[in-house]
Each structure stands twice: as C-alpha cells, then as structure tokens.
mmCIF file of C-alpha atoms in Angstrom:
data_model
loop_
_atom_site.group_PDB
_atom_site.id
_atom_site.type_symbol
_atom_site.label_atom_id
_atom_site.label_comp_id
_atom_site.label_asym_id
_atom_site.label_seq_id
_atom_site.Cartn_x
_atom_site.Cartn_y
_atom_site.Cartn_z
ATOM 1 C CA ASP A 51 84.814 149.709 142.675
ATOM 2 C CA ALA A 52 81.780 150.702 140.801
ATOM 3 C CA LYS A 53 79.819 147.824 138.626
ATOM 4 C CA THR A 54 78.955 148.184 135.015
ATOM 5 C CA THR A 55 76.016 147.020 133.068
ATOM 6 C CA GLN A 56 76.277 146.328 129.364
ATOM 7 C CA PRO A 57 74.057 144.600 126.606
ATOM 8 C CA THR A 58 74.792 140.952 126.185
ATOM 9 C CA SER A 59 75.308 141.352 122.374
ATOM 10 C CA MET A 60 74.706 143.800 119.412
ATOM 11 C CA ASP A 61 74.967 143.916 115.722
ATOM 12 C CA CYS A 62 76.162 146.447 113.445
ATOM 13 C CA ALA A 63 76.369 146.578 109.629
ATOM 14 C CA GLU A 64 80.116 147.050 108.120
ATOM 15 C CA GLY A 65 80.985 150.697 107.491
ATOM 16 C CA ARG A 66 78.487 152.041 110.013
ATOM 17 C CA ALA A 67 79.182 153.426 113.313
ATOM 18 C CA ALA A 68 78.874 151.174 116.286
ATOM 19 C CA ASN A 69 77.667 152.585 119.221
ATOM 20 C CA LEU A 70 78.313 150.536 122.478
ATOM 21 C CA PRO A 71 76.541 151.701 125.852
ATOM 22 C CA CYS A 72 77.653 151.259 129.456
ATOM 23 C CA ASN A 73 75.888 151.799 132.487
ATOM 24 C CA HIS A 74 77.913 152.763 135.581
ATOM 25 C CA SER A 75 75.407 154.484 137.771
ATOM 26 C CA THR A 76 77.561 153.801 140.965
ATOM 27 C CA ILE A 77 80.731 155.488 139.736
ATOM 28 C CA SER A 78 82.633 157.880 141.961
ATOM 29 C CA GLY A 79 84.366 160.802 141.410
ATOM 30 C CA ASN A 80 87.746 159.095 141.385
ATOM 31 C CA GLU A 81 87.129 156.160 139.113
ATOM 32 C CA TYR A 82 88.005 156.194 135.517
ATOM 33 C CA VAL A 83 85.904 154.470 132.723
ATOM 34 C CA TYR A 84 88.022 152.075 130.855
ATOM 35 C CA TRP A 85 87.076 150.141 127.315
ATOM 36 C CA TYR A 86 88.906 147.069 126.243
ATOM 37 C CA ARG A 87 88.198 144.501 123.811
ATOM 38 C CA GLN A 88 88.668 140.666 123.274
ATOM 39 C CA ILE A 89 88.814 139.129 119.783
ATOM 40 C CA HIS A 90 88.242 135.531 119.966
ATOM 41 C CA SER A 91 91.154 133.556 121.727
ATOM 42 C CA GLN A 92 93.126 136.822 122.095
ATOM 43 C CA GLY A 93 94.269 138.737 125.092
ATOM 44 C CA PRO A 94 91.943 142.037 125.889
ATOM 45 C CA GLN A 95 93.254 144.946 123.856
ATOM 46 C CA TYR A 96 93.035 148.433 125.255
ATOM 47 C CA ILE A 97 90.797 150.776 123.591
ATOM 48 C CA ILE A 98 90.302 153.919 125.338
ATOM 49 C CA HIS A 99 89.520 155.461 128.715
ATOM 50 C CA GLY A 100 88.390 158.749 130.352
ATOM 51 C CA LEU A 101 87.350 160.426 133.522
ATOM 52 C CA LYS A 102 85.039 163.355 132.600
ATOM 53 C CA ASN A 103 85.572 164.478 129.431
ATOM 54 C CA ASN A 104 84.776 162.917 125.921
ATOM 55 C CA GLU A 105 87.966 161.254 124.523
ATOM 56 C CA THR A 106 89.125 160.282 120.988
ATOM 57 C CA ASN A 107 91.937 158.146 119.514
ATOM 58 C CA GLU A 108 92.836 156.491 116.461
ATOM 59 C CA MET A 109 90.389 153.523 117.559
ATOM 60 C CA ALA A 110 87.234 155.112 118.992
ATOM 61 C CA SER A 111 85.453 157.871 120.814
ATOM 62 C CA LEU A 112 84.463 157.784 124.264
ATOM 63 C CA ILE A 113 81.381 159.911 125.031
ATOM 64 C CA ILE A 114 80.712 160.132 129.035
ATOM 65 C CA THR A 115 77.427 161.752 130.125
ATOM 66 C CA GLU A 116 77.526 164.690 132.194
ATOM 67 C CA ASP A 117 76.528 162.856 135.529
ATOM 68 C CA ARG A 118 78.975 160.173 134.774
ATOM 69 C CA LYS A 119 76.791 157.490 134.982
ATOM 70 C CA SER A 120 76.941 155.949 131.668
ATOM 71 C CA SER A 121 79.107 156.217 128.836
ATOM 72 C CA THR A 122 79.043 155.247 124.824
ATOM 73 C CA LEU A 123 82.031 153.643 122.922
ATOM 74 C CA ILE A 124 81.740 154.583 119.366
ATOM 75 C CA LEU A 125 83.509 152.795 116.522
ATOM 76 C CA PRO A 126 82.921 155.129 113.597
ATOM 77 C CA HIS A 127 83.350 152.860 110.878
ATOM 78 C CA ALA A 128 83.103 149.341 111.882
ATOM 79 C CA THR A 129 84.623 146.512 109.914
ATOM 80 C CA LEU A 130 84.624 142.949 110.317
ATOM 81 C CA ARG A 131 87.762 142.743 112.342
ATOM 82 C CA ASP A 132 85.996 144.746 115.032
ATOM 83 C CA THR A 133 83.753 141.948 115.782
ATOM 84 C CA ALA A 134 84.655 141.157 119.305
ATOM 85 C CA VAL A 135 83.727 141.391 123.168
ATOM 86 C CA TYR A 136 83.861 144.886 124.412
ATOM 87 C CA TYR A 137 84.472 145.365 128.083
ATOM 88 C CA CYS A 138 83.442 148.611 129.961
ATOM 89 C CA ILE A 139 85.341 148.730 133.301
ATOM 90 C CA VAL A 140 85.462 151.463 135.916
ATOM 91 C CA ARG A 141 88.808 151.875 137.846
ATOM 92 C CA SER A 142 89.852 153.707 140.796
ATOM 93 C CA ARG A 143 92.136 156.688 140.535
ATOM 94 C CA THR A 144 93.835 155.383 143.977
ATOM 95 C CA PHE A 145 94.717 151.986 144.888
ATOM 96 C CA SER A 146 94.700 150.535 148.265
ATOM 97 C CA SER A 147 95.346 147.090 149.408
ATOM 98 C CA GLY A 148 91.723 146.848 150.211
ATOM 99 C CA SER A 149 90.675 147.918 146.666
ATOM 100 C CA ALA A 150 91.549 144.564 145.118
ATOM 101 C CA ARG A 151 89.858 144.840 142.094
ATOM 102 C CA GLN A 152 92.432 146.825 140.178
ATOM 103 C CA LEU A 153 90.670 145.862 136.834
ATOM 104 C CA THR A 154 87.316 143.807 137.315
ATOM 105 C CA PHE A 155 85.949 142.720 134.162
ATOM 106 C CA GLY A 156 81.973 142.583 133.653
ATOM 107 C CA SER A 157 80.296 140.269 131.231
ATOM 108 C CA GLY A 158 80.806 142.861 128.314
ATOM 109 C CA THR A 159 78.887 143.122 124.857
ATOM 110 C CA GLN A 160 79.479 140.799 121.942
ATOM 111 C CA LEU A 161 79.658 143.006 119.055
ATOM 112 C CA THR A 162 79.009 141.294 115.616
ATOM 113 C CA VAL A 163 79.854 143.319 112.659
ATOM 114 C CA LEU A 164 77.631 142.108 109.690
ATOM 115 C CA PRO A 165 78.860 142.306 105.816
ATOM 116 C CA ASP B 243 106.515 148.818 122.050
ATOM 117 C CA THR B 244 103.424 148.026 124.484
ATOM 118 C CA GLU B 245 104.113 144.271 124.275
ATOM 119 C CA VAL B 246 103.543 141.658 127.070
ATOM 120 C CA THR B 247 104.856 137.943 125.740
ATOM 121 C CA GLN B 248 103.615 135.039 127.413
ATOM 122 C CA THR B 249 105.234 131.794 126.956
ATOM 123 C CA PRO B 250 104.245 128.909 126.296
ATOM 124 C CA LYS B 251 100.948 129.517 123.957
ATOM 125 C CA HIS B 252 99.609 126.210 124.804
ATOM 126 C CA LEU B 253 100.383 123.838 127.596
ATOM 127 C CA VAL B 254 99.018 120.262 128.370
ATOM 128 C CA MET B 255 99.920 118.889 131.745
ATOM 129 C CA GLY B 256 98.918 116.196 133.750
ATOM 130 C CA MET B 257 97.620 116.428 137.516
ATOM 131 C CA THR B 258 100.797 115.411 139.102
ATOM 132 C CA ASN B 259 103.131 117.379 136.791
ATOM 133 C CA LYS B 260 104.849 120.836 137.755
ATOM 134 C CA LYS B 261 105.187 123.277 134.991
ATOM 135 C CA SER B 262 105.260 126.913 134.622
ATOM 136 C CA LEU B 263 103.925 129.830 132.648
ATOM 137 C CA LYS B 264 106.066 132.907 132.146
ATOM 138 C CA CYS B 265 105.383 136.284 131.200
ATOM 139 C CA GLU B 266 107.897 138.764 130.054
ATOM 140 C CA GLN B 267 107.699 142.946 129.369
ATOM 141 C CA HIS B 268 110.241 145.440 128.499
ATOM 142 C CA MET B 269 108.357 148.475 129.078
ATOM 143 C CA GLY B 270 109.652 149.260 132.536
ATOM 144 C CA HIS B 271 106.457 148.346 133.976
ATOM 145 C CA ARG B 272 106.389 147.971 137.750
ATOM 146 C CA ALA B 273 103.011 146.448 138.218
ATOM 147 C CA MET B 274 102.201 142.894 136.814
ATOM 148 C CA TYR B 275 99.015 140.743 136.821
ATOM 149 C CA TRP B 276 97.834 137.312 136.540
ATOM 150 C CA TYR B 277 93.882 136.587 135.307
ATOM 151 C CA LYS B 278 92.315 133.223 134.407
ATOM 152 C CA GLN B 279 89.753 133.128 132.020
ATOM 153 C CA LYS B 280 87.281 130.468 131.433
ATOM 154 C CA ALA B 281 85.674 129.893 128.096
ATOM 155 C CA LYS B 282 82.840 132.376 127.478
ATOM 156 C CA LYS B 283 83.548 134.228 130.570
ATOM 157 C CA PRO B 284 85.415 137.537 131.578
ATOM 158 C CA PRO B 285 88.938 137.402 132.818
ATOM 159 C CA GLU B 286 89.195 137.048 136.640
ATOM 160 C CA LEU B 287 92.064 138.599 138.833
ATOM 161 C CA MET B 288 94.394 136.394 140.460
ATOM 162 C CA PHE B 289 97.557 138.092 141.421
ATOM 163 C CA VAL B 290 99.080 141.484 141.479
ATOM 164 C CA TYR B 291 102.727 142.297 141.478
ATOM 165 C CA SER B 292 103.968 145.768 142.509
ATOM 166 C CA TYR B 293 107.729 146.550 142.566
ATOM 167 C CA GLU B 294 108.322 142.733 142.509
ATOM 168 C CA LYS B 295 106.252 142.378 145.605
ATOM 169 C CA LEU B 296 102.939 140.570 145.985
ATOM 170 C CA SER B 297 100.156 143.261 146.541
ATOM 171 C CA ILE B 298 96.988 141.217 145.760
ATOM 172 C CA ASN B 299 96.219 137.521 146.243
ATOM 173 C CA GLU B 300 92.535 136.856 145.266
ATOM 174 C CA SER B 301 92.497 134.084 147.422
ATOM 175 C CA VAL B 302 93.859 131.671 144.758
ATOM 176 C CA PRO B 303 94.496 128.031 145.713
ATOM 177 C CA SER B 304 98.019 127.264 146.612
ATOM 178 C CA ARG B 305 98.778 125.079 143.736
ATOM 179 C CA PHE B 306 99.098 128.389 142.030
ATOM 180 C CA SER B 307 102.271 129.947 142.968
ATOM 181 C CA PRO B 308 103.410 133.404 141.430
ATOM 182 C CA GLU B 309 106.974 134.467 141.108
ATOM 183 C CA CYS B 310 108.188 137.859 140.363
ATOM 184 C CA PRO B 311 111.950 137.492 139.826
ATOM 185 C CA ASN B 312 112.661 140.650 138.649
ATOM 186 C CA SER B 313 110.755 143.973 137.219
ATOM 187 C CA SER B 314 110.584 142.342 133.682
ATOM 188 C CA LEU B 315 109.514 138.872 134.509
ATOM 189 C CA LEU B 316 106.396 137.222 136.153
ATOM 190 C CA ASN B 317 106.072 133.647 136.529
ATOM 191 C CA LEU B 318 103.094 131.188 137.440
ATOM 192 C CA HIS B 319 104.341 127.902 138.834
ATOM 193 C CA LEU B 320 101.598 125.209 138.464
ATOM 194 C CA HIS B 321 101.473 121.892 140.615
ATOM 195 C CA ALA B 322 98.707 119.214 141.348
ATOM 196 C CA LEU B 323 96.288 120.871 139.160
ATOM 197 C CA GLN B 324 92.644 119.895 138.451
ATOM 198 C CA PRO B 325 91.127 119.557 135.141
ATOM 199 C CA GLU B 326 88.788 122.449 136.098
ATOM 200 C CA ASP B 327 91.821 124.620 136.210
ATOM 201 C CA SER B 328 91.885 124.364 132.544
ATOM 202 C CA ALA B 329 91.551 128.034 131.326
ATOM 203 C CA LEU B 330 93.254 130.642 129.106
ATOM 204 C CA TYR B 331 95.811 132.288 131.433
ATOM 205 C CA LEU B 332 96.236 135.989 130.856
ATOM 206 C CA CYS B 333 99.471 138.072 131.916
ATOM 207 C CA ALA B 334 99.252 142.098 132.081
ATOM 208 C CA SER B 335 101.488 144.809 133.267
ATOM 209 C CA SER B 336 101.069 148.556 133.806
ATOM 210 C CA GLN B 337 103.517 151.417 134.811
ATOM 211 C CA ASP B 338 102.387 150.932 138.406
ATOM 212 C CA LEU B 339 99.272 150.956 140.447
ATOM 213 C CA THR B 340 98.443 154.279 140.358
ATOM 214 C CA SER B 341 95.573 155.782 138.446
ATOM 215 C CA GLY B 342 95.191 156.252 134.681
ATOM 216 C CA ASN B 343 98.063 154.035 133.946
ATOM 217 C CA THR B 344 96.614 151.522 131.013
ATOM 218 C CA ILE B 345 96.767 148.066 131.931
ATOM 219 C CA TYR B 346 98.271 146.226 128.997
ATOM 220 C CA PHE B 347 97.505 142.311 128.184
ATOM 221 C CA GLY B 348 99.777 139.412 126.605
ATOM 222 C CA GLU B 349 98.075 136.936 124.162
ATOM 223 C CA GLY B 350 97.730 134.404 127.080
ATOM 224 C CA SER B 351 98.637 130.649 127.596
ATOM 225 C CA TRP B 352 96.046 128.195 126.968
ATOM 226 C CA LEU B 353 96.103 125.483 129.821
ATOM 227 C CA THR B 354 94.785 122.302 129.544
ATOM 228 C CA VAL B 355 95.041 119.842 132.634
ATOM 229 C CA VAL B 356 94.384 116.059 131.903
#
C-alpha cells in the first residue's frame, strides 16, 4: 500500500476553512484515499474517502488532484470541536492475504482550531 | 447505526493476570479488527478477522490472543502482559475486506499493566 506524507501540525482560525494536504505520490490506480480524524482520547472517526473524483459530505470535501498524487481535505467552517489529529490513508481496492496493511495510519496532522 | 462498542473503557491489570477486552457491533459487518495505539502515536494494526476466521496476525506476541466467537463479537484475551503493553486498544469493523467499505472504530479500551 502507498505511503502518505502530511504536515505535522496546522492552525486554523475558527470559522475559516481548514485545508489539510496529503501527499501520496506512490498511489496506484486501485487505491482509495481515506481520511479519518481522532479527537484526543477517542477512537478514530471516519470523515470521507474517494478514488478519483472529488467528494463532499456533511463533514468535509475531498479534493484529489488529477494525477492522484496528492489530496486536500477541506473543513469549510472549522470549529473548536474540529481540533484533532487528521489521518490521510491509502487503501487498496482489493484485499489479499499478502496485503496486510488494510488500514495503515501515518503520523497524521494535528489541526488546532484557534478562537 | 455505525456503532462499535468496546468494554471495558479502562482496565488495570497485573503482569500475572488474565483479562479480556470485548468488542461488539450490530451492523452485520463480517470483518473485525484490533489495533493498538501508544501515546502520541498512530494506531497499529494487530489482527484482522474475516467471517470469523483470523486473516491477519501482524506478528503480535502470543500473550495477546484474539477470538471471534460469532460475527458480532470480537475478544482480545490478555495474559502475562508487560508494562510496555499499556496502550489504547481499538476495535473496528467493516462490511467485509473488499474495497470501498468504510472501517468504523470503537472508542477504545485503555489498558494499564502494572
């Protein structure tokens, strides 16, 4: 499975859009991009995922570049409750017993929303 | 309902104790996972079950013993643990192991080994 690179930390003003980048330059055509977040001391929470096209749901938007080598998670109006570690993960479309890393977490980005 | 329930939330055990962590989901998911998370680190995959059969063991020491008694339940039996095994243990589930199926996590069980 492809590896991801994310900035260690970011700040965002409350009410502004938070744009979290992720580099996955070795992604293959059969790998999805998933985003999760983990608020302190809680389990990871699913946010959104996509393959090629941009995606939007009630929580966020996911913008994937045309070459699929990077993506950006957008929280349109960040609130204090969005302060969390955000993980970008690539996950294969197919599973094989040799593909042990069904969902391998990188180091993630600590997003701090400031009042 | 996308809920994965883990019990207990907190567990303190001695190095000679035997204890178990439990996980339950009622979403009809047939894949279930155990992850371990140390402080300030990302979660690390331990085990994956698919249709109640162990599919992946990420070279986890035998003092951790998983069990999947039915499609809704996943246990992690703990025996002769070390203090360095203290961590947050996360259970997760997904519809199955095929692509595009979102993995949902529980809130975790905090384990302290003394």
